[in-house]
XYZ file of N, CA and C in Angstrom:
489
model
N 0.849 -1.183 0.000
C 0.000 0.000 0.000
C 0.889 1.240 0.000
N 0.620 2.171 -0.877
C 1.433 3.387 -0.971
C 1.175 4.264 0.253
N 2.239 4.810 0.775
C 2.123 5.677 1.948
C 1.674 7.061 1.476
N 0.601 7.550 2.059
C 0.078 8.871 1.695
C 0.968 9.931 2.327
N 1.324 10.925 1.512
C 2.153 12.011 2.017
C 1.362 12.764 3.087
N 2.009 12.976 4.240
C 1.335 13.684 5.329
C 1.369 15.188 5.058
N 0.236 15.811 5.175
C 0.134 17.252 4.992
C -0.122 17.852 6.362
N 0.702 18.813 6.762
C 0.464 19.428 8.062
C -0.753 20.346 7.977
N -1.407 20.506 9.109
C -2.602 21.351 9.169
C -2.245 22.807 8.891
N -3.169 23.501 8.299
C -3.064 24.946 8.109
C -4.347 25.544 8.688
N -4.398 26.851 8.903
C -5.666 27.440 9.351
C -6.820 27.106 8.389
N -6.508 26.984 7.108
C -7.545 26.665 6.114
C -8.089 25.251 6.318
N -7.203 24.260 6.468
C -7.680 22.883 6.643
C -8.376 22.726 7.994
N -7.907 23.438 9.002
C -8.582 23.397 10.312
C -10.010 23.942 10.175
N -10.144 25.055 9.466
C -11.451 25.669 9.243
C -12.382 24.682 8.537
N -11.895 24.062 7.461
C -12.718 23.127 6.692
C -13.131 21.917 7.535
N -12.203 21.403 8.343
C -12.535 20.247 9.194
C -13.532 20.636 10.288
N -13.351 21.821 10.880
C -14.288 22.284 11.914
C -15.708 22.398 11.363
N -15.825 22.774 10.103
C -17.131 22.911 9.475
C -17.588 21.610 8.797
N -16.832 20.540 9.019
C -17.138 19.210 8.477
C -17.356 19.246 6.958
N -16.440 19.940 6.281
C -16.534 20.067 4.832
C -15.586 19.093 4.150
N -16.031 18.554 3.063
C -15.254 17.580 2.312
C -14.290 18.299 1.364
N -13.023 17.868 1.372
C -12.032 18.437 0.456
C -10.937 17.408 0.206
N -10.249 17.562 -0.926
C -9.109 16.696 -1.226
C -7.833 17.534 -1.126
N -6.729 16.887 -0.803
C -5.448 17.581 -0.615
C -4.526 17.302 -1.797
N -3.891 18.367 -2.309
C -3.045 18.243 -3.492
C -1.729 19.006 -3.324
N -0.728 18.366 -2.719
C 0.573 19.028 -2.615
C 1.282 18.997 -3.972
N 2.102 20.004 -4.226
C 2.901 20.044 -5.458
C 4.170 20.834 -5.152
N 5.139 20.771 -6.043
C 6.387 21.514 -5.844
C 6.155 22.976 -6.174
N 6.223 23.809 -5.151
C 5.994 25.243 -5.328
C 7.142 25.858 -6.116
N 6.786 26.735 -7.024
C 7.769 27.433 -7.837
C 7.543 28.927 -7.667
N 8.562 29.643 -7.205
C 8.451 31.092 -7.020
C 7.976 31.746 -8.326
N 6.934 32.547 -8.263
C 6.341 33.244 -9.414
C 5.792 32.286 -10.479
N 5.575 31.010 -10.126
C 5.034 30.044 -11.086
C 3.535 30.194 -11.262
N 2.875 30.647 -10.195
C 1.440 30.903 -10.242
C 0.599 29.682 -10.564
N -0.602 29.943 -11.055
C -1.553 28.864 -11.322
C -1.148 28.027 -12.527
N -0.304 28.573 -13.409
C 0.159 27.789 -14.558
C 0.961 26.586 -14.057
N 1.832 26.807 -13.083
C 2.656 25.734 -12.519
C 1.805 24.722 -11.758
N 0.917 25.212 -10.900
C 0.122 24.282 -10.088
C -0.860 23.484 -10.939
N -1.423 24.075 -11.993
C -2.366 23.329 -12.834
C -1.663 22.191 -13.573
N -0.443 22.441 -14.045
C 0.339 21.387 -14.710
C 0.676 20.284 -13.710
N 1.107 20.685 -12.513
C 1.472 19.706 -11.478
C 0.286 18.813 -11.100
N -0.912 19.389 -11.078
C -2.107 18.623 -10.696
C -2.770 17.941 -11.886
N -2.382 18.348 -13.105
C -2.988 17.769 -14.300
C -4.416 18.227 -14.523
N -4.698 19.484 -14.161
C -6.037 20.047 -14.365
C -5.908 21.334 -15.181
N -7.034 21.777 -15.739
C -7.022 23.026 -16.500
C -6.774 24.198 -15.560
N -6.019 25.177 -16.050
C -5.717 26.353 -15.223
C -6.993 27.109 -14.847
N -8.027 26.978 -15.661
C -9.316 27.627 -15.404
C -9.949 27.122 -14.100
N -9.621 25.872 -13.699
C -10.165 25.274 -12.468
C -9.342 25.615 -11.234
N -8.142 26.168 -11.434
C -7.295 26.567 -10.310
C -7.641 28.015 -9.996
N -8.058 28.244 -8.760
C -8.592 29.549 -8.375
C -7.589 30.341 -7.550
N -7.371 31.592 -7.967
C -6.473 32.492 -7.238
C -7.256 33.177 -6.127
N -6.619 33.333 -4.964
C -7.181 34.088 -3.850
C -6.411 35.403 -3.793
N -7.069 36.492 -4.146
C -6.409 37.793 -4.234
C -6.911 38.725 -3.133
N -5.981 39.273 -2.361
C -6.349 40.226 -1.318
C -6.212 41.622 -1.919
N -7.321 42.353 -1.913
C -7.351 43.693 -2.490
C -7.909 44.649 -1.454
N -7.958 45.922 -1.829
C -8.545 46.908 -0.919
C -9.276 47.971 -1.722
N -10.274 48.576 -1.060
C -11.010 49.648 -1.734
C -10.339 50.988 -1.452
N -10.982 52.076 -1.879
C -10.383 53.408 -1.748
C -10.181 53.839 -0.298
N -10.864 53.188 0.636
C -10.691 53.522 2.061
C -9.726 52.548 2.737
N -9.030 51.734 1.943
C -8.077 50.719 2.426
C -8.766 49.571 3.172
N -10.067 49.404 2.941
C -10.801 48.268 3.524
C -10.460 47.027 2.708
N -9.944 45.967 3.372
C -9.544 44.772 2.626
C -10.722 43.914 2.188
N -10.509 43.193 1.085
C -11.497 42.261 0.568
C -10.757 41.163 -0.196
N -11.438 40.063 -0.397
C -10.848 38.943 -1.136
C -11.610 38.744 -2.427
N -10.864 38.506 -3.506
C -11.471 38.196 -4.798
C -10.963 36.817 -5.224
N -11.874 35.941 -5.587
C -11.524 34.609 -6.081
C -11.703 34.623 -7.595
N -10.612 34.292 -8.312
C -10.613 34.406 -9.768
C -9.986 33.172 -10.397
N -10.469 32.819 -11.591
C -9.875 31.732 -12.371
C -8.383 32.002 -12.557
N -7.582 30.950 -12.539
C -6.138 31.093 -12.714
C -5.738 31.685 -14.042
N -6.553 31.462 -15.080
C -6.201 31.951 -16.417
C -6.855 33.294 -16.740
N -7.358 33.981 -15.724
C -8.002 35.281 -15.928
C -7.408 36.341 -15.000
N -7.660 37.578 -15.346
C -7.274 38.713 -14.513
C -8.555 39.342 -13.967
N -8.396 40.191 -12.959
C -9.542 40.903 -12.392
C -9.633 42.291 -13.017
N -10.792 42.626 -13.525
C -11.052 43.998 -13.967
C -11.443 44.763 -12.708
N -10.494 45.520 -12.157
C -10.765 46.232 -10.903
C -11.848 47.298 -11.093
N -11.949 47.858 -12.296
C -13.010 48.847 -12.576
C -14.388 48.192 -12.489
N -14.529 47.040 -13.149
C -15.815 46.334 -13.109
C -16.142 45.867 -11.691
N -15.126 45.386 -10.983
C -15.336 44.925 -9.613
C -15.808 46.086 -8.740
N -15.110 47.203 -8.791
C -15.462 48.365 -7.968
C -16.897 48.805 -8.252
N -17.264 48.855 -9.522
C -18.622 49.269 -9.909
C -19.657 48.308 -9.299
N -19.383 47.004 -9.366
C -20.361 46.017 -8.883
C -20.496 45.977 -7.367
N -19.428 46.331 -6.651
C -19.512 46.250 -5.188
C -19.713 47.624 -4.548
N -19.934 48.650 -5.393
C -20.264 49.971 -4.886
C -19.093 50.751 -4.319
N -17.904 50.570 -4.882
C -16.712 51.300 -4.439
C -16.241 52.218 -5.553
N -15.441 53.211 -5.177
C -14.853 54.089 -6.193
C -13.718 53.385 -6.912
N -12.902 52.639 -6.144
C -11.773 51.929 -6.751
C -11.389 50.715 -5.914
N -10.737 49.760 -6.573
C -10.208 48.566 -5.921
C -8.817 48.346 -6.490
N -7.871 48.094 -5.606
C -6.494 47.811 -6.036
C -5.951 46.632 -5.229
N -4.989 45.884 -5.817
C -4.370 44.799 -5.050
C -3.609 45.369 -3.859
N -3.636 44.660 -2.749
C -2.845 45.063 -1.579
C -1.375 44.769 -1.840
N -0.497 45.532 -1.216
C 0.932 45.217 -1.247
C 1.099 43.880 -0.537
N 2.093 43.055 -0.941
C 2.256 41.731 -0.339
C 2.260 41.717 1.194
N 2.968 42.658 1.815
C 3.037 42.652 3.278
C 1.692 43.013 3.915
N 0.912 43.864 3.240
C -0.414 44.235 3.740
C -1.369 43.049 3.584
N -1.302 42.390 2.432
C -2.140 41.203 2.192
C -1.850 40.135 3.238
N -0.583 39.945 3.538
C -0.189 38.939 4.528
C -0.714 39.309 5.916
N -0.673 40.580 6.256
C -1.160 41.033 7.562
C -2.668 40.796 7.679
N -3.415 41.055 6.601
C -4.868 40.851 6.633
C -5.244 39.371 6.671
N -4.585 38.578 5.826
C -4.996 37.176 5.660
C -4.328 36.227 6.659
N -3.114 36.573 7.081
C -2.353 35.651 7.930
C -1.578 34.636 7.113
N -1.653 34.732 5.798
C -0.972 33.788 4.909
C 0.127 34.480 4.116
N 1.168 33.693 3.773
C 2.219 34.195 2.893
C 1.677 34.303 1.479
N 2.187 35.270 0.714
C 1.813 35.391 -0.693
C 2.215 34.084 -1.391
N 1.317 33.555 -2.208
C 1.569 32.263 -2.840
C 0.960 31.122 -2.036
N 0.449 31.458 -0.850
C -0.171 30.453 0.014
C -1.469 30.952 0.615
N -2.045 31.987 0.016
C -3.262 32.602 0.575
C -4.501 31.771 0.266
N -5.239 31.470 1.320
C -6.502 30.738 1.194
C -7.632 31.638 1.674
N -8.829 31.486 1.115
C -9.961 32.274 1.631
C -10.504 31.688 2.940
N -10.070 30.487 3.280
C -10.547 29.816 4.500
C -9.592 30.086 5.658
N -10.141 30.401 6.824
C -9.307 30.562 8.014
C -8.423 31.790 7.988
N -8.886 32.881 7.401
C -8.078 34.103 7.353
C -8.013 34.738 8.743
N -6.951 35.502 8.955
C -6.762 36.177 10.241
C -7.885 37.176 10.492
N -8.244 37.948 9.464
C -9.295 38.960 9.552
C -10.484 38.499 8.717
N -11.684 38.749 9.216
C -12.871 38.472 8.394
C -12.953 39.570 7.334
N -13.030 39.171 6.082
C -13.108 40.133 4.981
C -14.238 39.710 4.053
N -14.877 40.684 3.380
C -15.872 40.288 2.384
C -15.181 39.509 1.257
N -15.874 38.502 0.751
C -15.301 37.667 -0.307
C -16.192 37.761 -1.539
N -15.538 37.982 -2.675
C -16.233 38.068 -3.961
C -15.682 36.971 -4.856
N -16.572 36.258 -5.517
C -16.172 35.140 -6.370
C -16.671 35.387 -7.793
N -15.793 35.195 -8.757
C -16.189 35.316 -10.162
C -17.320 34.319 -10.411
N -18.429 34.793 -10.948
C -19.638 33.981 -11.089
C -19.405 32.658 -11.818
N -18.605 32.651 -12.873
C -18.406 31.428 -13.657
C -17.682 30.328 -12.870
N -17.007 30.684 -11.778
C -16.350 29.675 -10.930
C -17.409 28.747 -10.331
N -18.564 29.313 -10.015
C -19.608 28.548 -9.331
C -20.232 27.468 -10.203
N -20.003 27.507 -11.520
C -20.561 26.474 -12.397
C -19.599 25.313 -12.620
N -18.385 25.402 -12.080
C -17.423 24.299 -12.225
C -17.773 23.181 -11.246
N -17.535 21.918 -11.625
C -17.867 20.813 -10.716
C -16.930 20.771 -9.497
N -15.646 21.057 -9.717
C -14.627 21.044 -8.651
C -13.662 22.176 -8.938
N -13.207 22.838 -7.875
C -12.168 23.850 -8.042
C -10.983 23.482 -7.154
N -9.827 23.991 -7.525
C -8.602 23.782 -6.751
C -8.157 25.153 -6.278
N -8.104 25.303 -4.955
C -7.821 26.604 -4.357
C -6.770 26.418 -3.279
N -6.043 27.463 -2.959
C -4.945 27.318 -2.017
C -5.423 26.813 -0.662
N -4.648 25.894 -0.120
C -4.976 25.284 1.166
C -4.275 25.928 2.340
N -3.656 27.089 2.119
C -3.055 27.805 3.247
C -1.553 27.707 3.333
N -0.933 27.169 2.298
C 0.527 27.069 2.284
C 0.992 27.002 0.838
N 2.174 27.522 0.570
C 2.734 27.430 -0.777
C 2.901 25.953 -1.141
N 2.525 25.609 -2.362
C 2.670 24.227 -2.814
C 1.595 23.292 -2.291
N 0.434 23.837 -1.956
C -0.630 23.000 -1.405
C -1.995 23.548 -1.824
N -2.672 22.806 -2.698
C -4.025 23.173 -3.104
C -5.009 22.169 -2.526
N -6.249 22.611 -2.360
C -7.315 21.708 -1.945
C -8.379 21.703 -3.036
N -8.996 20.558 -3.221
C -10.089 20.422 -4.175
C -11.398 20.463 -3.410
N -12.298 21.346 -3.833
C -13.607 21.472 -3.177
C -14.673 21.748 -4.235
N -15.939 21.619 -3.826
C -17.018 22.061 -4.711
C -17.160 23.569 -4.495
N -17.351 24.335 -5.554
C -17.391 25.791 -5.404
C -18.561 26.304 -4.557
N -19.617 25.508 -4.409
C -20.763 25.960 -3.613
C -20.360 26.219 -2.162
N -19.303 25.548 -1.688
C -18.811 25.757 -0.319
C -18.466 27.233 -0.100
N -17.919 27.871 -1.124
C -17.503 29.265 -1.020
C -18.699 30.170 -0.721
N -19.826 29.880 -1.356
C -21.020 30.695 -1.146
C -21.682 30.317 0.179
N -21.830 29.009 0.422
C -22.541 28.545 1.610
C -21.811 28.873 2.900
N -20.500 28.632 2.929
C -19.751 28.769 4.179
C -19.093 30.139 4.324
N -18.549 30.670 3.232
C -17.862 31.965 3.310
C -18.781 33.140 2.971
N -20.017 32.836 2.570
C -20.986 33.877 2.205
C -20.451 34.797 1.105
N -19.703 34.197 0.170
C -19.127 34.978 -0.925
C -20.245 35.479 -1.840
N -20.058 36.688 -2.358
C -20.990 37.261 -3.315
C -20.417 37.090 -4.715
N -21.256 36.702 -5.656
C -20.732 36.526 -7.011
C -20.682 37.861 -7.740
N -19.634 37.985 -8.547
C -19.406 39.186 -9.349
C -18.983 38.741 -10.749
N -19.029 39.650 -11.700
C -18.531 39.363 -13.043
C -17.466 40.406 -13.374
N -16.206 40.027 -13.177
C -15.118 40.988 -13.391
C -13.892 40.313 -14.010
N -14.091 39.168 -14.663
C -12.968 38.439 -15.253
C -12.543 39.048 -16.585
N -11.228 39.126 -16.751
C -10.648 39.482 -18.032
C -9.808 38.285 -18.450
N -10.032 37.777 -19.649
C -9.241 36.632 -20.101
C -7.764 37.020 -20.110
N -6.963 36.171 -19.415
C -5.526 36.435 -19.259
C -4.824 36.484 -20.556
């Protein structure tokens, strides 16, 4: 019998287990600046199914999380318009880390240090399974996207720009 690689707990996996949510664990070799292109190849899935967790802020520096397809960019203008803000910009890495509690490249929407509003690209919700960061670099979890709406109370938005 093959020995399963042990994955140490992260705040994200603790959160999912506390809420009795089903997820699969997918470790891979993290590559600095490799992004979702690297992780999708490592997992053998389409980059469209690998979801980025982006920490951004509005014009008042209020943090928020945007979940986006790996092969798309966020139209910050469209996002700001839909959520009733003047502007939205990505947080600086150190600010994002302070809000989320996660290192850049390992940010998960689950188990964040601060509660932040979460926005999910609407088309993500129609995928059967998504792969999203599990709280550490080189570690994705597979979940059904409905968990994001049901448990994180994410609001759907349409702000994707094809990468």
